[in-house]
Short mmCIF file of C-alpha atoms in Angstrom, two decimals:
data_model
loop_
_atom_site.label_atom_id
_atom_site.label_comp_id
_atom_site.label_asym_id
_atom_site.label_seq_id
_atom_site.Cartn_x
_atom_site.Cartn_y
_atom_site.Cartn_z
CA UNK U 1 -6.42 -108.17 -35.34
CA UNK U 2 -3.59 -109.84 -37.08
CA UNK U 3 -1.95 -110.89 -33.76
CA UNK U 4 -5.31 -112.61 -33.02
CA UNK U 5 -5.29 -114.24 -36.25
CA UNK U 6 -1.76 -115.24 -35.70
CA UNK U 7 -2.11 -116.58 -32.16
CA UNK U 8 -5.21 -118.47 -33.42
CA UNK U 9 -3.25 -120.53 -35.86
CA UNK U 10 -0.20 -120.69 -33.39
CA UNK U 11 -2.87 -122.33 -30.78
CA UNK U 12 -4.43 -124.86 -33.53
CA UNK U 13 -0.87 -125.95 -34.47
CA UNK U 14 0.16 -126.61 -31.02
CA UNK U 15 -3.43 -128.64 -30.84
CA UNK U 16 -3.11 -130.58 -33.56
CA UNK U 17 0.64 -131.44 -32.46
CA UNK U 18 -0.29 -132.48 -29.23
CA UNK U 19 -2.70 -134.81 -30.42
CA UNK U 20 -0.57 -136.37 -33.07
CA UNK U 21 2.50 -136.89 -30.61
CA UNK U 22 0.21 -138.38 -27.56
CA UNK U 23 -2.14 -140.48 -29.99
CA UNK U 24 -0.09 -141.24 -33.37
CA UNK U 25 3.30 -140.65 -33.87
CA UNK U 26 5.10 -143.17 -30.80
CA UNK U 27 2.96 -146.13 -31.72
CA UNK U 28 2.93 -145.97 -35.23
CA UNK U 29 7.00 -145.81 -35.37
CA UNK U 30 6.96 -148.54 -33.10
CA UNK U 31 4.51 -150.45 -35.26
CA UNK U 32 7.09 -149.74 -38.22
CA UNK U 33 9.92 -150.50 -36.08
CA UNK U 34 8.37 -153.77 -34.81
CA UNK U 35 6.89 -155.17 -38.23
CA UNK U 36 8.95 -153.75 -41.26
CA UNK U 37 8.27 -154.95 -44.17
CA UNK U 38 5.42 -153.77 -45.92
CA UNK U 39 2.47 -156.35 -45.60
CA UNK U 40 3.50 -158.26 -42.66
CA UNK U 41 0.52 -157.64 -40.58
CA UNK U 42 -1.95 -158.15 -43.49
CA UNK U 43 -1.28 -158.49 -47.14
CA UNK U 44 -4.83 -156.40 -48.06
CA UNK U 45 -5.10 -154.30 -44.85
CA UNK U 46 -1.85 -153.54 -43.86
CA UNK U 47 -2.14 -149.90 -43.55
CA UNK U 48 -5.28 -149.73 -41.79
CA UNK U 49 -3.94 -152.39 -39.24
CA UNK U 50 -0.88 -149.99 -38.39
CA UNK U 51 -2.93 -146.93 -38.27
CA UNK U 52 -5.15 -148.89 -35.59
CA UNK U 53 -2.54 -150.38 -33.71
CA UNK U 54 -0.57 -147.60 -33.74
CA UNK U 55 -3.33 -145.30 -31.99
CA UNK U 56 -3.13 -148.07 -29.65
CA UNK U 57 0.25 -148.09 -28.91
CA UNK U 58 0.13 -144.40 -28.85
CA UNK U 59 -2.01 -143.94 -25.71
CA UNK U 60 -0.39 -147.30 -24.25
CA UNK U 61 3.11 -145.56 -24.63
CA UNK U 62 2.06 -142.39 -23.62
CA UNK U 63 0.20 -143.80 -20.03
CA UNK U 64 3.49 -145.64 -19.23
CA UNK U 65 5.86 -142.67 -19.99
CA UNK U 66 3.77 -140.93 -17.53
CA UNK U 67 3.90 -143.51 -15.26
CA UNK U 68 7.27 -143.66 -15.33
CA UNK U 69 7.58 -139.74 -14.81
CA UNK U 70 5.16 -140.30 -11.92
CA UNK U 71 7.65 -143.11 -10.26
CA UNK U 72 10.38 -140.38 -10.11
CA UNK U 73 8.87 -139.09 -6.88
CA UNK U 74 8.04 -135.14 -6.13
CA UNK U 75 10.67 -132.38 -7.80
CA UNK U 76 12.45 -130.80 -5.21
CA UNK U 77 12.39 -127.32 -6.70
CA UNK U 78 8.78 -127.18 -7.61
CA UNK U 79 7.57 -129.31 -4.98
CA UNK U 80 5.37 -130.91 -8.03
CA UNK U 81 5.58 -133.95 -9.63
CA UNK U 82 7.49 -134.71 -12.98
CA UNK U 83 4.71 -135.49 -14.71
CA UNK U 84 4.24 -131.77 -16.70
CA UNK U 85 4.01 -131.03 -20.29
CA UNK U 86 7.51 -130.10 -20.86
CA UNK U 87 8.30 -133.73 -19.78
CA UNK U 88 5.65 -135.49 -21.23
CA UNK U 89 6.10 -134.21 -24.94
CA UNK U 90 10.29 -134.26 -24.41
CA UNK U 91 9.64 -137.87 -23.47
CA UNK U 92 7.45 -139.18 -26.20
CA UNK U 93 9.61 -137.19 -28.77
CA UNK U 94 12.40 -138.59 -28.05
CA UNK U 95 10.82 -141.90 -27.57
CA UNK U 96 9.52 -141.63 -31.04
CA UNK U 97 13.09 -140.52 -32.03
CA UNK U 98 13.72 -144.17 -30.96
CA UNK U 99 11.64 -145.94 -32.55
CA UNK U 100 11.72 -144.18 -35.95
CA UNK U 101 15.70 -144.79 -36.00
CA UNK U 102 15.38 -148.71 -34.66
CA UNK U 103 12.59 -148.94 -37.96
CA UNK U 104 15.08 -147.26 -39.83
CA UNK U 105 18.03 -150.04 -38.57
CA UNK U 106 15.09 -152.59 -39.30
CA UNK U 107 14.67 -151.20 -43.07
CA UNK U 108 11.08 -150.03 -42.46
CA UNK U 109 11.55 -146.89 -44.64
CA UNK U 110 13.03 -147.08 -47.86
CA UNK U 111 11.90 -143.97 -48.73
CA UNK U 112 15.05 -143.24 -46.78
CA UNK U 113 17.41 -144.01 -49.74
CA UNK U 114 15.72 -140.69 -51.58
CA UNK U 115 17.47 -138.33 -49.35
CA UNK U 116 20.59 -140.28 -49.19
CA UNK U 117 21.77 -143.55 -50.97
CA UNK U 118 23.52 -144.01 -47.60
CA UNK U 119 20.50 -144.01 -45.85
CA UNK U 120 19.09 -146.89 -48.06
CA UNK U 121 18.03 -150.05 -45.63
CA UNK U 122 16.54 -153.23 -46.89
CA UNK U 123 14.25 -155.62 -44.40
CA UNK U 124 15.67 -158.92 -43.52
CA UNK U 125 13.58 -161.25 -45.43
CA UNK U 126 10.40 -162.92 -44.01
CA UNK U 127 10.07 -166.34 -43.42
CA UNK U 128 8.40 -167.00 -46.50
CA UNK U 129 11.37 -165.57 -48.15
CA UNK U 130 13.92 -168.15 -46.82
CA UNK U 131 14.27 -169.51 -49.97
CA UNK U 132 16.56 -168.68 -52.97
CA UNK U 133 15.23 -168.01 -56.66
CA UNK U 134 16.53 -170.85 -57.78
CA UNK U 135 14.95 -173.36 -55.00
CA UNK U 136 11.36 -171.37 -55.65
CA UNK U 137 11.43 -172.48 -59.24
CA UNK U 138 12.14 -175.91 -58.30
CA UNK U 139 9.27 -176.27 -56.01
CA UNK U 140 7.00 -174.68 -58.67
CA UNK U 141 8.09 -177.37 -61.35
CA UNK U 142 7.70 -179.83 -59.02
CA UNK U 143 4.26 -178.82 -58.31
CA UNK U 144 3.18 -178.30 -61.51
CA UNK U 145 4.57 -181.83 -62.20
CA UNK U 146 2.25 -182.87 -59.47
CA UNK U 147 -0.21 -181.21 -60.76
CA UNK U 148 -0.02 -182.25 -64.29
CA UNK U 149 0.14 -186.08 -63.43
CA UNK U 150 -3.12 -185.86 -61.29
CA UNK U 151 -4.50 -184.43 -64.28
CA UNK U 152 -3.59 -186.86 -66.57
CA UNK U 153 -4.63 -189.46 -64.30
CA UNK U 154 -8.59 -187.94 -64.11
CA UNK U 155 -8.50 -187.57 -67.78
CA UNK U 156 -7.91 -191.30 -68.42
CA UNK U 157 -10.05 -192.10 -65.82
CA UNK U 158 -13.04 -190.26 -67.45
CA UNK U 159 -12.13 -191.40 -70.98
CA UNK U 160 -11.90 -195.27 -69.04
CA UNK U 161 -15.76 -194.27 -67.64
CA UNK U 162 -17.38 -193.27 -71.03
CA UNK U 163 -15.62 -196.28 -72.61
CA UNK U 164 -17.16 -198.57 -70.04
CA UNK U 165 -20.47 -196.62 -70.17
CA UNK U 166 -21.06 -197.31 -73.80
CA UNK U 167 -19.99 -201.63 -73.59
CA UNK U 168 -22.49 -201.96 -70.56
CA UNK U 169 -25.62 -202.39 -69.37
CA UNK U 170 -28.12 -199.41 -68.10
CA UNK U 171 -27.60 -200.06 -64.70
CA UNK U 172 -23.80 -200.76 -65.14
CA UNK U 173 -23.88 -197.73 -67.55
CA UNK U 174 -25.25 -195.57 -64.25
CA UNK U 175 -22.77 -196.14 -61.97
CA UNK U 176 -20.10 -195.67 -64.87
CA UNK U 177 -21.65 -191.99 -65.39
CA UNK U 178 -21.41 -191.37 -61.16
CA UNK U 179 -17.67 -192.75 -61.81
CA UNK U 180 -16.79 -189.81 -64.54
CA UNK U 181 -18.77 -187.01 -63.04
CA UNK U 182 -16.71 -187.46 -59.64
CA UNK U 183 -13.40 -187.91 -61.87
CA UNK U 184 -14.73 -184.54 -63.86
CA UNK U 185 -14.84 -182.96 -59.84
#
């Protein structure tokens, strides 16, 4: 009974470790590997967006590593093909060993720095990120300048209006009130 129960759970592992090598683990590291830093593909979805496209990936890497295995002809020993489990998992293992250590090289883990401070890489920054802190500030004043003289300028054009509205006429004093309430927009 216990070697049932053993051989059971042995069976499920091997399952659920075939399943995440052929349809998680190669595209998701290549995902990481590919696109870094943390909200690159989407600032709200980004994890969903690698989960997806690295199922993707998964199967897509997967197909050609067997098509490659495939290419390499008929085994002379076995008279079979190359394209058996042994070589299919060895392949995508090692494929994902690949990728995980080019998104390592690529700073896509910093968790890395927890196990060793030598381990610690930092993603280039994005193109957003091109500028220094000292050049961001300066193009915040300067739009906050902007910003500040445009409102200036509505505010004296609406206090201009409501003067106008109360020297004129009703029909002047009409088109005065459509000249603030577009000002006020």
């Amino acid at each position: 009974m216990p070697d049932d129960v053993l051989g059971a759970i042995a069976a499920t592992a091997r399952v659920i470790g075939a399943l995440i090598l052929l349809f998680f683990l190669p595209g998701y590291l290549l995902i990481n590997a590919l696109y870094p830093r943390k909200g690159e593909l989407d600032r709200e979805y980004d994890g969903l967006y690698r989960l997806t496209l690295g199922l993707v990936l998964s199967i897509a890497v997967t197909v050609f590593w067997s098509f490659f295995l495939n290419s390499l002809g008929v085994n002379e020993a076995t008279n079979l093909g190359y394209v058996v489990t042994p070589n299919i998992a060895g392949g995508l293992i090692g494929l994902s060993l690949a990728f995980f250590a080019f998104g390592w090289w690529r700073g896509a883990y910093p968790w890395m720095a927890k196990v060793h401070p030598s381990l610690a890489r930092v993603p280039k920054p994005g193109p957003g990120e091109l500028l220094t802190e000292e050049e961001r500030d300066h193009r915040v004043r300067l739009q906050l300048q902007e910003l500040a003289e445009k409102r200036e300028s509505l505010r004296r054009a609406i206090k201009d209006a409501e003067r106008r509205m109360r020297m004129q006429s009703a029909g002047a004093r009409s088109h005065y009130e459509e000249v603030r309430d577009r000002s006020r927009v």
